[in-house]
C-alpha atoms as a printed R data frame, in Angstrom:
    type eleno elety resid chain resno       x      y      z
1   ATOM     1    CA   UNK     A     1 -31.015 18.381 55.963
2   ATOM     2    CA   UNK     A     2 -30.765 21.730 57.642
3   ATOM     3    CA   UNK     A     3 -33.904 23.805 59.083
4   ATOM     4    CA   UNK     A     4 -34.555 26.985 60.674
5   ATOM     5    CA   UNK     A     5 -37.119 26.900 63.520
6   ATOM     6    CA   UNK     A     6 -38.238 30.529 64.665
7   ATOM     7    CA   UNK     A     7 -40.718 29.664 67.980
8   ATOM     8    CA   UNK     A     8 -39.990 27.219 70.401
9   ATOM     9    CA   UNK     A     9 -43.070 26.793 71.953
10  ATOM    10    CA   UNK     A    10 -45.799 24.184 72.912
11  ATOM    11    CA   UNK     A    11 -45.447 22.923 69.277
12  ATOM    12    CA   UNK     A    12 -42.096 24.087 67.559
13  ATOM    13    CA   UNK     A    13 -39.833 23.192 70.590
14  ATOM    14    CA   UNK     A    14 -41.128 19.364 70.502
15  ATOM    15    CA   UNK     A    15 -41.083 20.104 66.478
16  ATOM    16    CA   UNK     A    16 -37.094 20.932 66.241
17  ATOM    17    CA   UNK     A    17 -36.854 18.012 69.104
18  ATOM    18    CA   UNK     A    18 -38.508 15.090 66.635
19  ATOM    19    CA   UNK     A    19 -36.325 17.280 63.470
20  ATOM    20    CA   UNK     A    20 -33.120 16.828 65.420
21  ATOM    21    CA   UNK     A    21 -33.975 13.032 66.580
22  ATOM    22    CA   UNK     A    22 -34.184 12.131 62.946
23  ATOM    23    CA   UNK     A    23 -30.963 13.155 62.473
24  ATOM    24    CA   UNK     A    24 -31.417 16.585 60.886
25  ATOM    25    CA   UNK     A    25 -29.460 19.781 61.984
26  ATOM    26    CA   UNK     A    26 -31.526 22.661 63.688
27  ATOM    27    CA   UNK     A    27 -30.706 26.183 64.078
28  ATOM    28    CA   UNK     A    28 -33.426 27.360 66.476
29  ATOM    29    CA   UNK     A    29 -34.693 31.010 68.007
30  ATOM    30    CA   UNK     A    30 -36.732 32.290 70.483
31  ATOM    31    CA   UNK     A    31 -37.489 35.431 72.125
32  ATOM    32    CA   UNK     A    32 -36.417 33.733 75.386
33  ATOM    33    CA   UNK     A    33 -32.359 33.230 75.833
34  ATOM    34    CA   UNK     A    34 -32.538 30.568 78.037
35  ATOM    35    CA   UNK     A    35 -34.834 28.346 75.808
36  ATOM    36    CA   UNK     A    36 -32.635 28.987 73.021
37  ATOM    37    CA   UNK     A    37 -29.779 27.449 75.363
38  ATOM    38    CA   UNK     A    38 -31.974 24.614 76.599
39  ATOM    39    CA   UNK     A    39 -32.301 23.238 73.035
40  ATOM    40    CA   UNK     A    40 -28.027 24.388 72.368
41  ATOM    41    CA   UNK     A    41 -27.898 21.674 75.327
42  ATOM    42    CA   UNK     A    42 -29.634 19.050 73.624
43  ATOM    43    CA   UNK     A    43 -27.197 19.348 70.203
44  ATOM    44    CA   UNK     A    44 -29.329 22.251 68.212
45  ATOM    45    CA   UNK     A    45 -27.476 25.221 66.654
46  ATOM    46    CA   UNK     A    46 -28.794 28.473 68.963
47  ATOM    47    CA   UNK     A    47 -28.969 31.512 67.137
48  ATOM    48    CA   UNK     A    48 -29.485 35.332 68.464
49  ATOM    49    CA   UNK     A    49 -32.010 36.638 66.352
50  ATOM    50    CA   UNK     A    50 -33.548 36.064 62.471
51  ATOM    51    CA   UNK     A    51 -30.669 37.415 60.845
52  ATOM    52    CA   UNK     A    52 -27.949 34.892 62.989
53  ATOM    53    CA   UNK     A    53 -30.547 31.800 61.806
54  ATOM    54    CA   UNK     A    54 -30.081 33.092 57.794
55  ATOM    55    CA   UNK     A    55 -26.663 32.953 58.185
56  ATOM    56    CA   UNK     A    56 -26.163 29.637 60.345
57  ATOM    57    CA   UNK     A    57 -28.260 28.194 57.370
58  ATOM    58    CA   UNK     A    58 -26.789 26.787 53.637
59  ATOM    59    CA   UNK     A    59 -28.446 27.790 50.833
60  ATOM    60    CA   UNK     A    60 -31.034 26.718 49.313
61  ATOM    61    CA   UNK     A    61 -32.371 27.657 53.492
62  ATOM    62    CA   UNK     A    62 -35.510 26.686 54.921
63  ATOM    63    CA   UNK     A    63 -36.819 28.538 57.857
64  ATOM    64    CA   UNK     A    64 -39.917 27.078 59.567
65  ATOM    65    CA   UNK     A    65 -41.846 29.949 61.274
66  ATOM    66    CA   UNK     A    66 -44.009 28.478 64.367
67  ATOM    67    CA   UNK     A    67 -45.776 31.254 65.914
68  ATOM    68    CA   UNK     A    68 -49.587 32.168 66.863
69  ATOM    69    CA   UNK     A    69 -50.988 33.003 63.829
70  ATOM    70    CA   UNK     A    70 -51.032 37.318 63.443
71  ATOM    71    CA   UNK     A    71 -49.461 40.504 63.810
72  ATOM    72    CA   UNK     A    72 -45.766 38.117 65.402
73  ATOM    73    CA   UNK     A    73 -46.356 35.812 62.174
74  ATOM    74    CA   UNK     A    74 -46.524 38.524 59.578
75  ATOM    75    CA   UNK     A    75 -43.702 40.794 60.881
76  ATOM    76    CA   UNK     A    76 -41.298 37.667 61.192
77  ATOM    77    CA   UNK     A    77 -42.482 36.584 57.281
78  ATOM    78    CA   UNK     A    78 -42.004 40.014 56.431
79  ATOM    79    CA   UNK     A    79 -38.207 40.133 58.134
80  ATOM    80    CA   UNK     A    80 -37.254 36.929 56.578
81  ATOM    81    CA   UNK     A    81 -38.149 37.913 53.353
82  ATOM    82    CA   UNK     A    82 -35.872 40.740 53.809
83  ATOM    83    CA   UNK     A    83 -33.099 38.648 55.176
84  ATOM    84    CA   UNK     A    84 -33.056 35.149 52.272
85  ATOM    85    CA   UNK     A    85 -32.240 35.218 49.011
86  ATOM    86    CA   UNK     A    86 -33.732 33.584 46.007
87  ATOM    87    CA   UNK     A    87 -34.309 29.704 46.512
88  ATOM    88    CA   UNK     A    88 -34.577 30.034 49.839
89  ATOM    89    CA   UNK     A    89 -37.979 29.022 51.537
90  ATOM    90    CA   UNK     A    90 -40.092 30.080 54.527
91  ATOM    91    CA   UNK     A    91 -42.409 28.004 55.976
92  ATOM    92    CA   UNK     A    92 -45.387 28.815 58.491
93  ATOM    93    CA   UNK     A    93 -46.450 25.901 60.296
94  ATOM    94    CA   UNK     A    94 -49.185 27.984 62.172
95  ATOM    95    CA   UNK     A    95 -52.470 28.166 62.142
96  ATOM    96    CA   UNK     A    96 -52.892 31.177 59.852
97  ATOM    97    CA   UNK     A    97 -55.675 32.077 57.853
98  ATOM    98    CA   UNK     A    98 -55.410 30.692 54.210
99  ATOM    99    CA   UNK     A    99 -55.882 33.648 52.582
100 ATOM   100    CA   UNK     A   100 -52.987 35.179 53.779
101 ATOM   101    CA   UNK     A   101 -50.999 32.358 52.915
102 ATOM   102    CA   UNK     A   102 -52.401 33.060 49.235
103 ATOM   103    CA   UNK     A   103 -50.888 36.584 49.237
104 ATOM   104    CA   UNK     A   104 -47.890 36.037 51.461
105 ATOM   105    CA   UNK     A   105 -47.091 34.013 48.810
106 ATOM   106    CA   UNK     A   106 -47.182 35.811 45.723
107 ATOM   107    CA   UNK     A   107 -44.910 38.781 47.473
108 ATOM   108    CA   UNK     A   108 -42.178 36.374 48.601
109 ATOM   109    CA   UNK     A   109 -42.039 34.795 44.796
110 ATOM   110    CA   UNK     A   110 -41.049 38.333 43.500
111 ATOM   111    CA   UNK     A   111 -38.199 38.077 45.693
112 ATOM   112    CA   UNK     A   112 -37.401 34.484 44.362
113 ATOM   113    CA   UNK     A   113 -38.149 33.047 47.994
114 ATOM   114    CA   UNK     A   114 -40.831 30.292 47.783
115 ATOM   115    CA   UNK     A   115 -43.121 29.851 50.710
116 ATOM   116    CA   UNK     A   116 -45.061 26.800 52.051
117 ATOM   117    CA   UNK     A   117 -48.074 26.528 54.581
118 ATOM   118    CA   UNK     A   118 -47.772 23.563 56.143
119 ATOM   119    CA   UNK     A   119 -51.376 22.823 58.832
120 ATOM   120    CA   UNK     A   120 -50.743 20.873 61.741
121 ATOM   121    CA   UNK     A   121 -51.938 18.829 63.974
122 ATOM   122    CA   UNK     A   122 -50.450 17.424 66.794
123 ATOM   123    CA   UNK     A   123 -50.301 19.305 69.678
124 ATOM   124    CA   UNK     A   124 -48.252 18.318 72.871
125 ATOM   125    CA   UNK     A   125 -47.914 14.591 72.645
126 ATOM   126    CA   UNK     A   126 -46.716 15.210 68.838
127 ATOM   127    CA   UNK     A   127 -42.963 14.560 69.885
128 ATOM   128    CA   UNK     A   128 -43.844 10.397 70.609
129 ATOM   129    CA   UNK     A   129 -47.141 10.995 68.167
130 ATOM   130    CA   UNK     A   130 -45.702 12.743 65.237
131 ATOM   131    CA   UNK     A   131 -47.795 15.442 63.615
132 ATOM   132    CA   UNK     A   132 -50.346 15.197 61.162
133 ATOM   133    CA   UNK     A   133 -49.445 18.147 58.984
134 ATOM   134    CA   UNK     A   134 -51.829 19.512 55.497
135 ATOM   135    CA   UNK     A   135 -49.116 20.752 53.314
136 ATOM   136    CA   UNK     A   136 -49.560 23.985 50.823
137 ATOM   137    CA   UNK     A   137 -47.246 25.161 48.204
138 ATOM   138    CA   UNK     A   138 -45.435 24.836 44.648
139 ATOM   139    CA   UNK     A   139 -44.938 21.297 44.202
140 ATOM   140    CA   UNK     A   140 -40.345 21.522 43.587
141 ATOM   141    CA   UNK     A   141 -40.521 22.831 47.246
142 ATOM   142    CA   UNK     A   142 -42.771 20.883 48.666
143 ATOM   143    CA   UNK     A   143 -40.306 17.572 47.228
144 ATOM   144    CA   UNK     A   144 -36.962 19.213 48.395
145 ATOM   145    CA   UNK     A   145 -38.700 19.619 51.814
146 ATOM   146    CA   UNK     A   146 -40.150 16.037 51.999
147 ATOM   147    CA   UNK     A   147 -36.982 14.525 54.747
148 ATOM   148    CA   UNK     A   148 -38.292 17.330 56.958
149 ATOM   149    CA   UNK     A   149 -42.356 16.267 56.477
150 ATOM   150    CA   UNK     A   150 -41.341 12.653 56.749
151 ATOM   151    CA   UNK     A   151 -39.587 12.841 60.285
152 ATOM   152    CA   UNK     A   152 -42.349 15.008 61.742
153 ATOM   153    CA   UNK     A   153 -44.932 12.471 60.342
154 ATOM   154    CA   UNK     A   154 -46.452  9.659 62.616
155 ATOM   155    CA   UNK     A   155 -45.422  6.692 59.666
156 ATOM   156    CA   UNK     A   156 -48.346  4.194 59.443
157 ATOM   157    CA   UNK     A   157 -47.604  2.597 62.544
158 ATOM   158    CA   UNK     A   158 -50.351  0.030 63.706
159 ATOM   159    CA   UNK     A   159 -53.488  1.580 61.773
160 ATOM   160    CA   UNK     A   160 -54.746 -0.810 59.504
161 ATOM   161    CA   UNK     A   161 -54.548  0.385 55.527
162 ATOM   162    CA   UNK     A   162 -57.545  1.507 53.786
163 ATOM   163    CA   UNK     A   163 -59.205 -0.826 50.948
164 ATOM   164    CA   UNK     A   164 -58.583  0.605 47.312
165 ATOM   165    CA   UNK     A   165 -55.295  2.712 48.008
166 ATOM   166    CA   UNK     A   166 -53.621  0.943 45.808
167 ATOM   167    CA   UNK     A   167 -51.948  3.585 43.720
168 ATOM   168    CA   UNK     A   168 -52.413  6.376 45.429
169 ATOM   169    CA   UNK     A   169 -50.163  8.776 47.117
170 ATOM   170    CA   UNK     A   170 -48.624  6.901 49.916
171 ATOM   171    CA   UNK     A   171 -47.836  9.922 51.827
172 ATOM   172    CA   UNK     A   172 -51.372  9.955 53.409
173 ATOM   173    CA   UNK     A   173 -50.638  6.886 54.878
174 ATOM   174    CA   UNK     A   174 -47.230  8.379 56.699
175 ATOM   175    CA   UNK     A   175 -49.635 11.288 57.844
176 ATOM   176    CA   UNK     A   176 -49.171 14.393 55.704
177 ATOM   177    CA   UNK     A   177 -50.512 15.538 52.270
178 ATOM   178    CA   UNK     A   178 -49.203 17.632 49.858
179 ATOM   179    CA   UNK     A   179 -52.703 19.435 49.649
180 ATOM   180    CA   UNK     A   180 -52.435 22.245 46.880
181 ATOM   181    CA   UNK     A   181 -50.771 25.632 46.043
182 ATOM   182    CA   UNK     A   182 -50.000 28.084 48.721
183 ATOM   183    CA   UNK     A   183 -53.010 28.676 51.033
184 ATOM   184    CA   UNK     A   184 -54.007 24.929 50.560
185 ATOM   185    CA   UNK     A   185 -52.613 23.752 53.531
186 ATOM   186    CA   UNK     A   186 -53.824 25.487 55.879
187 ATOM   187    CA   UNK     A   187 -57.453 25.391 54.164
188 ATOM   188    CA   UNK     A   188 -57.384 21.993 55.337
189 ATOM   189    CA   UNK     A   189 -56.328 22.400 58.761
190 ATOM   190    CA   UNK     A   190 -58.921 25.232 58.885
191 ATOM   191    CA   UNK     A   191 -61.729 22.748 58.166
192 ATOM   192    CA   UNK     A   192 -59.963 19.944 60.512
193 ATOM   193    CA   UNK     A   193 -60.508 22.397 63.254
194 ATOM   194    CA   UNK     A   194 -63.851 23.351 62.590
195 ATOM   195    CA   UNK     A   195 -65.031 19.255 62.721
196 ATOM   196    CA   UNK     A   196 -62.888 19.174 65.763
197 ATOM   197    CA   UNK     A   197 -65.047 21.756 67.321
198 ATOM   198    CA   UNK     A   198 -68.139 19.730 66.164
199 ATOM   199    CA   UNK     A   199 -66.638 16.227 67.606
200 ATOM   200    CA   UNK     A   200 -65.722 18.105 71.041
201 ATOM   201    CA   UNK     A   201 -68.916 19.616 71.245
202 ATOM   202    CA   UNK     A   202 -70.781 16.273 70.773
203 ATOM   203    CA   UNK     A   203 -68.664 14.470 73.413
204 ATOM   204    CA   UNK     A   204 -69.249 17.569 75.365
205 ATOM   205    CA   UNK     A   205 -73.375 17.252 75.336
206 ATOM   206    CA   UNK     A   206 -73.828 13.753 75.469
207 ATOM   207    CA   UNK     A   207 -71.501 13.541 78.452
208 ATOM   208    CA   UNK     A   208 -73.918 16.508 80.204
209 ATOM   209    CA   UNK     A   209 -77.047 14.580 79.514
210 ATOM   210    CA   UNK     A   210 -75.321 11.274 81.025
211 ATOM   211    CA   UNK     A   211 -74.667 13.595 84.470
212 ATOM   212    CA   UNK     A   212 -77.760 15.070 83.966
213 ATOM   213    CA   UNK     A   213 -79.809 11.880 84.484
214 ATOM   214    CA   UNK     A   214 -79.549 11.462 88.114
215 ATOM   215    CA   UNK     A   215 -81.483 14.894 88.338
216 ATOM   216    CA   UNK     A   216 -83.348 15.548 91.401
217 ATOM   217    CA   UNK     A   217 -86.242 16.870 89.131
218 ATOM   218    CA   UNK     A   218 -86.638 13.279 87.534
219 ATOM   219    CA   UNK     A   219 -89.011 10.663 88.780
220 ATOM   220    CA   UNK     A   220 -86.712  8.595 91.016
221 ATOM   221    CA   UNK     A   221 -87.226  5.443 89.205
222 ATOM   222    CA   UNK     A   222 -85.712  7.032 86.236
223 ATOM   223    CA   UNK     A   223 -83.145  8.741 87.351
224 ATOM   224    CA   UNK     A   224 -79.541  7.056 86.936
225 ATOM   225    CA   UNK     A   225 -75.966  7.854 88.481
226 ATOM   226    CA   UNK     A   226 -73.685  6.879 85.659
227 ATOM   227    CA   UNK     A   227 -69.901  6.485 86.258
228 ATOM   228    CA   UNK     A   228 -68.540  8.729 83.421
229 ATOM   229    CA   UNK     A   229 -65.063  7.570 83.358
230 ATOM   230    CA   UNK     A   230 -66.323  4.169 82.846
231 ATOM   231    CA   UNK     A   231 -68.451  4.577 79.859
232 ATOM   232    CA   UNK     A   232 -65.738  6.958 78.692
233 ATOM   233    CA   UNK     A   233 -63.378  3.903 78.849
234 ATOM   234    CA   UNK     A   234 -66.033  0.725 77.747
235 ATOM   235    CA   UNK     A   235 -66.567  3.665 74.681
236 ATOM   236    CA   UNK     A   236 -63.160  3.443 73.835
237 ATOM   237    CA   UNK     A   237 -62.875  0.179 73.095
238 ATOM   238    CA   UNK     A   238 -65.382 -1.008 70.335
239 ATOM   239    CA   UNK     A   239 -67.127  2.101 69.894
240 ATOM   240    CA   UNK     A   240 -67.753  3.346 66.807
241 ATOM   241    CA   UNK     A   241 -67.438  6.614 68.660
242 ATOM   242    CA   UNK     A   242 -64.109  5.760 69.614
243 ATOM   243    CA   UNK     A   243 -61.281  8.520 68.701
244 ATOM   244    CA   UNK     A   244 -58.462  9.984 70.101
245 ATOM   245    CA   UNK     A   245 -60.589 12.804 71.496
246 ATOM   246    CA   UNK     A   246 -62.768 10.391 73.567
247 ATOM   247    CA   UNK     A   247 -59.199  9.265 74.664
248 ATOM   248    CA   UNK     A   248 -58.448 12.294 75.989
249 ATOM   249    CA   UNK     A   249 -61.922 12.467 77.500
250 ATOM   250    CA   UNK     A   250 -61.672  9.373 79.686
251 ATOM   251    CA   UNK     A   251 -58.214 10.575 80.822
252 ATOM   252    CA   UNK     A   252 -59.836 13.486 82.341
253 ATOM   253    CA   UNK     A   253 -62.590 12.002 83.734
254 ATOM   254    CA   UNK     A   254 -60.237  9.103 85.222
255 ATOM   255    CA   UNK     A   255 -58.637 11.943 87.216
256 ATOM   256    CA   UNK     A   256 -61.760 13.570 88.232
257 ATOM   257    CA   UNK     A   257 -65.056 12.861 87.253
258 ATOM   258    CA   UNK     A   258 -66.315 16.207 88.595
259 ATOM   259    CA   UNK     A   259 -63.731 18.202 86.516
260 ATOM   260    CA   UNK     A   260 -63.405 20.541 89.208
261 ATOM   261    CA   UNK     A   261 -59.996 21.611 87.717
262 ATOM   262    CA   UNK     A   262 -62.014 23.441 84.796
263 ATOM   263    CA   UNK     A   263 -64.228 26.129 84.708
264 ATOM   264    CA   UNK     A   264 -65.858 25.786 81.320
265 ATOM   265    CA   UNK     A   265 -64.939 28.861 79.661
266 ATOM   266    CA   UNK     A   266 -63.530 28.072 76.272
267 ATOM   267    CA   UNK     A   267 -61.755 30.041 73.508
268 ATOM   268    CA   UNK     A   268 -62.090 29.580 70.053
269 ATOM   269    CA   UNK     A   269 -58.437 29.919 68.141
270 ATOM   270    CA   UNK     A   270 -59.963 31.275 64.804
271 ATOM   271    CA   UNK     A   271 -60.239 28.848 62.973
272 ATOM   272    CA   UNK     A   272 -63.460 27.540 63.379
273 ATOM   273    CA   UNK     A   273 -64.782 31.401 62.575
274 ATOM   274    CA   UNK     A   274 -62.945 31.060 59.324
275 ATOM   275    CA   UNK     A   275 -64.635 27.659 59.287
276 ATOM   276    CA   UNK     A   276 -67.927 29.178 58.846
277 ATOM   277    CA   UNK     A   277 -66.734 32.023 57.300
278 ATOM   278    CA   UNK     A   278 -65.761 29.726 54.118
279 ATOM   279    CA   UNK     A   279 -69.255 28.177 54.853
280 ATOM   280    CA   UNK     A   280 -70.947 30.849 53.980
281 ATOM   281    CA   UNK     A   281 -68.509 31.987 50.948
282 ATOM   282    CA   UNK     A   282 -69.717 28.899 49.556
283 ATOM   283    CA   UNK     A   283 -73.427 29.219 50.568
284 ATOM   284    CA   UNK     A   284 -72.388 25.342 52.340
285 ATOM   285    CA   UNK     A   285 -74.960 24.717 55.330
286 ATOM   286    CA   UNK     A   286 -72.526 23.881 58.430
287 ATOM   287    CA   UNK     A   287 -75.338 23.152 60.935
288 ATOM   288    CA   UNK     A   288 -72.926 21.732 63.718
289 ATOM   289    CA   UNK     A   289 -70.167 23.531 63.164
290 ATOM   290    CA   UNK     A   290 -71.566 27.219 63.668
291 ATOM   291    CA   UNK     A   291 -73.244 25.773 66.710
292 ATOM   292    CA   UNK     A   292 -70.357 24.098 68.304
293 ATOM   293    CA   UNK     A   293 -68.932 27.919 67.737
294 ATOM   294    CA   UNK     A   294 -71.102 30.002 68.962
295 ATOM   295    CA   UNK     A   295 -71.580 27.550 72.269
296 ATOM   296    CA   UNK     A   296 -67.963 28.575 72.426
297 ATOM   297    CA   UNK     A   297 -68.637 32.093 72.767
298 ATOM   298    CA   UNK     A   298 -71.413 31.182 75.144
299 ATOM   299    CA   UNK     A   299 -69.346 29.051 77.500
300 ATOM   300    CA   UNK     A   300 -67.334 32.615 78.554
301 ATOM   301    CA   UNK     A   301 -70.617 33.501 79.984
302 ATOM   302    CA   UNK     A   302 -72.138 30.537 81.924
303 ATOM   303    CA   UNK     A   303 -70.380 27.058 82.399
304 ATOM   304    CA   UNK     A   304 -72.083 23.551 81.782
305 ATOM   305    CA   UNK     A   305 -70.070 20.538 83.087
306 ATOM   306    CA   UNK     A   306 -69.907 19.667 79.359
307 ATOM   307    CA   UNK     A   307 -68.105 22.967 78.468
308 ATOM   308    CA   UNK     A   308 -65.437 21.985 81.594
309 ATOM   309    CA   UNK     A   309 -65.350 18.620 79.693
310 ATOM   310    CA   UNK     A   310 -64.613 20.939 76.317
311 ATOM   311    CA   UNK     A   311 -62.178 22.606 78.308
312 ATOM   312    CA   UNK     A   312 -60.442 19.910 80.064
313 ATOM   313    CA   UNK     A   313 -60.155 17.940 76.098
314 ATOM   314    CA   UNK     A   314 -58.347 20.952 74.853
315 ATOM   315    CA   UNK     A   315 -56.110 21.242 77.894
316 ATOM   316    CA   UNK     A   316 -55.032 17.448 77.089
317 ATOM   317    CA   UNK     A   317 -54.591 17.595 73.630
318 ATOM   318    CA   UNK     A   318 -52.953 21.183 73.259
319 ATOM   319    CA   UNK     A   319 -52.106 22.312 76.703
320 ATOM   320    CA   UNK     A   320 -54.412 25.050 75.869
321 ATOM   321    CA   UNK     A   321 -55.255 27.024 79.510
322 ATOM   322    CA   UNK     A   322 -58.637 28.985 80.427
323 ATOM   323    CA   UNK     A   323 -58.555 32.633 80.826
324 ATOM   324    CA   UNK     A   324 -57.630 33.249 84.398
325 ATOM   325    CA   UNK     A   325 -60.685 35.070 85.016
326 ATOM   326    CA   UNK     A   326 -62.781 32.293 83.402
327 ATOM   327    CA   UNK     A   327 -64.421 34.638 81.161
């Protein structure tokens, strides 16, 4: 099958990589000539600019848009839509807000050109990982795309099946839903993020009140230097606490338990403010998650060796980098 991949970044480059290893034929752009030639090298077709990728594509096309979510998302929709033709299909496998989705959407469809919001999750190790992607849109397109889901997908690999799935869709099991209409997809990933921000955020304190015991203020006979890359690890392993996150965790604390790399300050990428946002739409309490936001907001203040541990997870698991001022 043939795709268009607009953004080779942290996430579409290794995207169009894991595309083009299954055996399907990428026509990729970027803003940058010399990535664009990098991934020419490795057997992808480069193309100049939007309107070279429409025409390097067959109809029906399918151009996958992989940009931050925004103003550079919504002017390359808007371009496309002016550049395919009726059957033709863009996809944004960003994290962009679901209501825009919703109304992106219903403009392309008066121009015959279907669009599908596709939430992922992934981040920099989902070339060997595969993605975990939250799929939106009219259910013909979502089928026709399916050989591009399906190579992007992680399979089942070694995770043991789930009791009573008999019958059900067996794409969950391969790692990506088909979750609704348009907008539906990325409603999903928008909730995935906020729990991520809760998870992180419990790591995050429990790890600072581990460090914290061997506090000078303590009475001596209760205080206790813990070795946190240790009980990172023994966690791992039997835990019911165990996830990839605490993964990541021990990683970081295996290569310094100090964290000295980090300074703590931590961004927030929108989605767990839309998070609450929905919350509150739905008058749904969401305790933890508003809190593991606003400590966010917080953390660009002040830094707590658990917001460096915050900071570090999201460097290992997205390549995400601190402001350089640190606030």
């Amino acid at each position: 099958m043939q795709l268009g991949m607009i953004g080779l970044g942290r996430m579409g480059g290794n995207m169009a990589r894991r595309i083009h290893r299954a055996g399907h034929e990428c026509v990729v752009f970027s803003q940058h000539e010399k990535t664009v030639a990098e991934f020419a090298h490795e057997g992808m077709i480069g193309a100049s600019g939007l309107p070279d990728v429409v025409a390097r594509l067959r109809p029906p096309r399918a151009v996958w848009v992989m940009l931050p979510a925004g103003a550079v998302t919504e002017e390359t929709v808007a371009a496309l839509s002016d550049l395919l033709s009726a059957g033709d299909c863009v996809i944004d496998g960003g994290n962009t807000f679901y209501k825009d989705d919703i109304r992106r959407a219903k403009a392309l469809a008066a121009k015959g050109v279907a669009y599908v919001d596709v939430g992922t999750s992934g981040g920099v190790w989902g070339l060997d990982r595969g993605y975990c992607m939250m799929i939106g849109g009219a259910k013909p397109e979502v089928e026709r795309l399916d050989p591009i889901f399906k190579a992007l997908a992680p399979g089942s690999g070694a995770i043991a099946r789930t009791p009573g799935r008999e019958g059900r869709d067996p794409r969950a099991e391969l790692g990506y839903i088909h979750a609704g209409p348009a907008g539906a997809g990325h409603f999903v990933k928008m909730i995935h993020n906020g729990i991520e921000y809760g998870l992180m955020q419990a790591y995050a304190e429990g790890f600072d009140i581990l460090r914290g015991k061997a506090g000078a203020h303590l009475p001596e006979a209760e205080r206790f230097t813990f070795d946190l890359a240790d009980i990172a690890e023994v966690w791992r392993r039997g835990s019911v606490i165990s996830s990839w996150l605490l993964d990541l965790s021990a990683m970081a604390l295996a290569e310094d338990e100090t964290l000295a790399n980090f300074q703590g300050a931590v961004e927030d990428s929108g989605e767990g403010r839309w998070t609450i946002e929905a919350a509150i739409e739905e008058a749904t309490p969401a305790n933890v998650l508003a809190a593991s936001l606003f400590v966010r907001f917080r953390s660009r203040q002040a830094h707590t060796f658990g917001e460096r541990l915050l900071s570090a997870m999201r460097f290992k698991f997205g390549g995400h980098v601190e402001p350089p001022s640190g606030g």
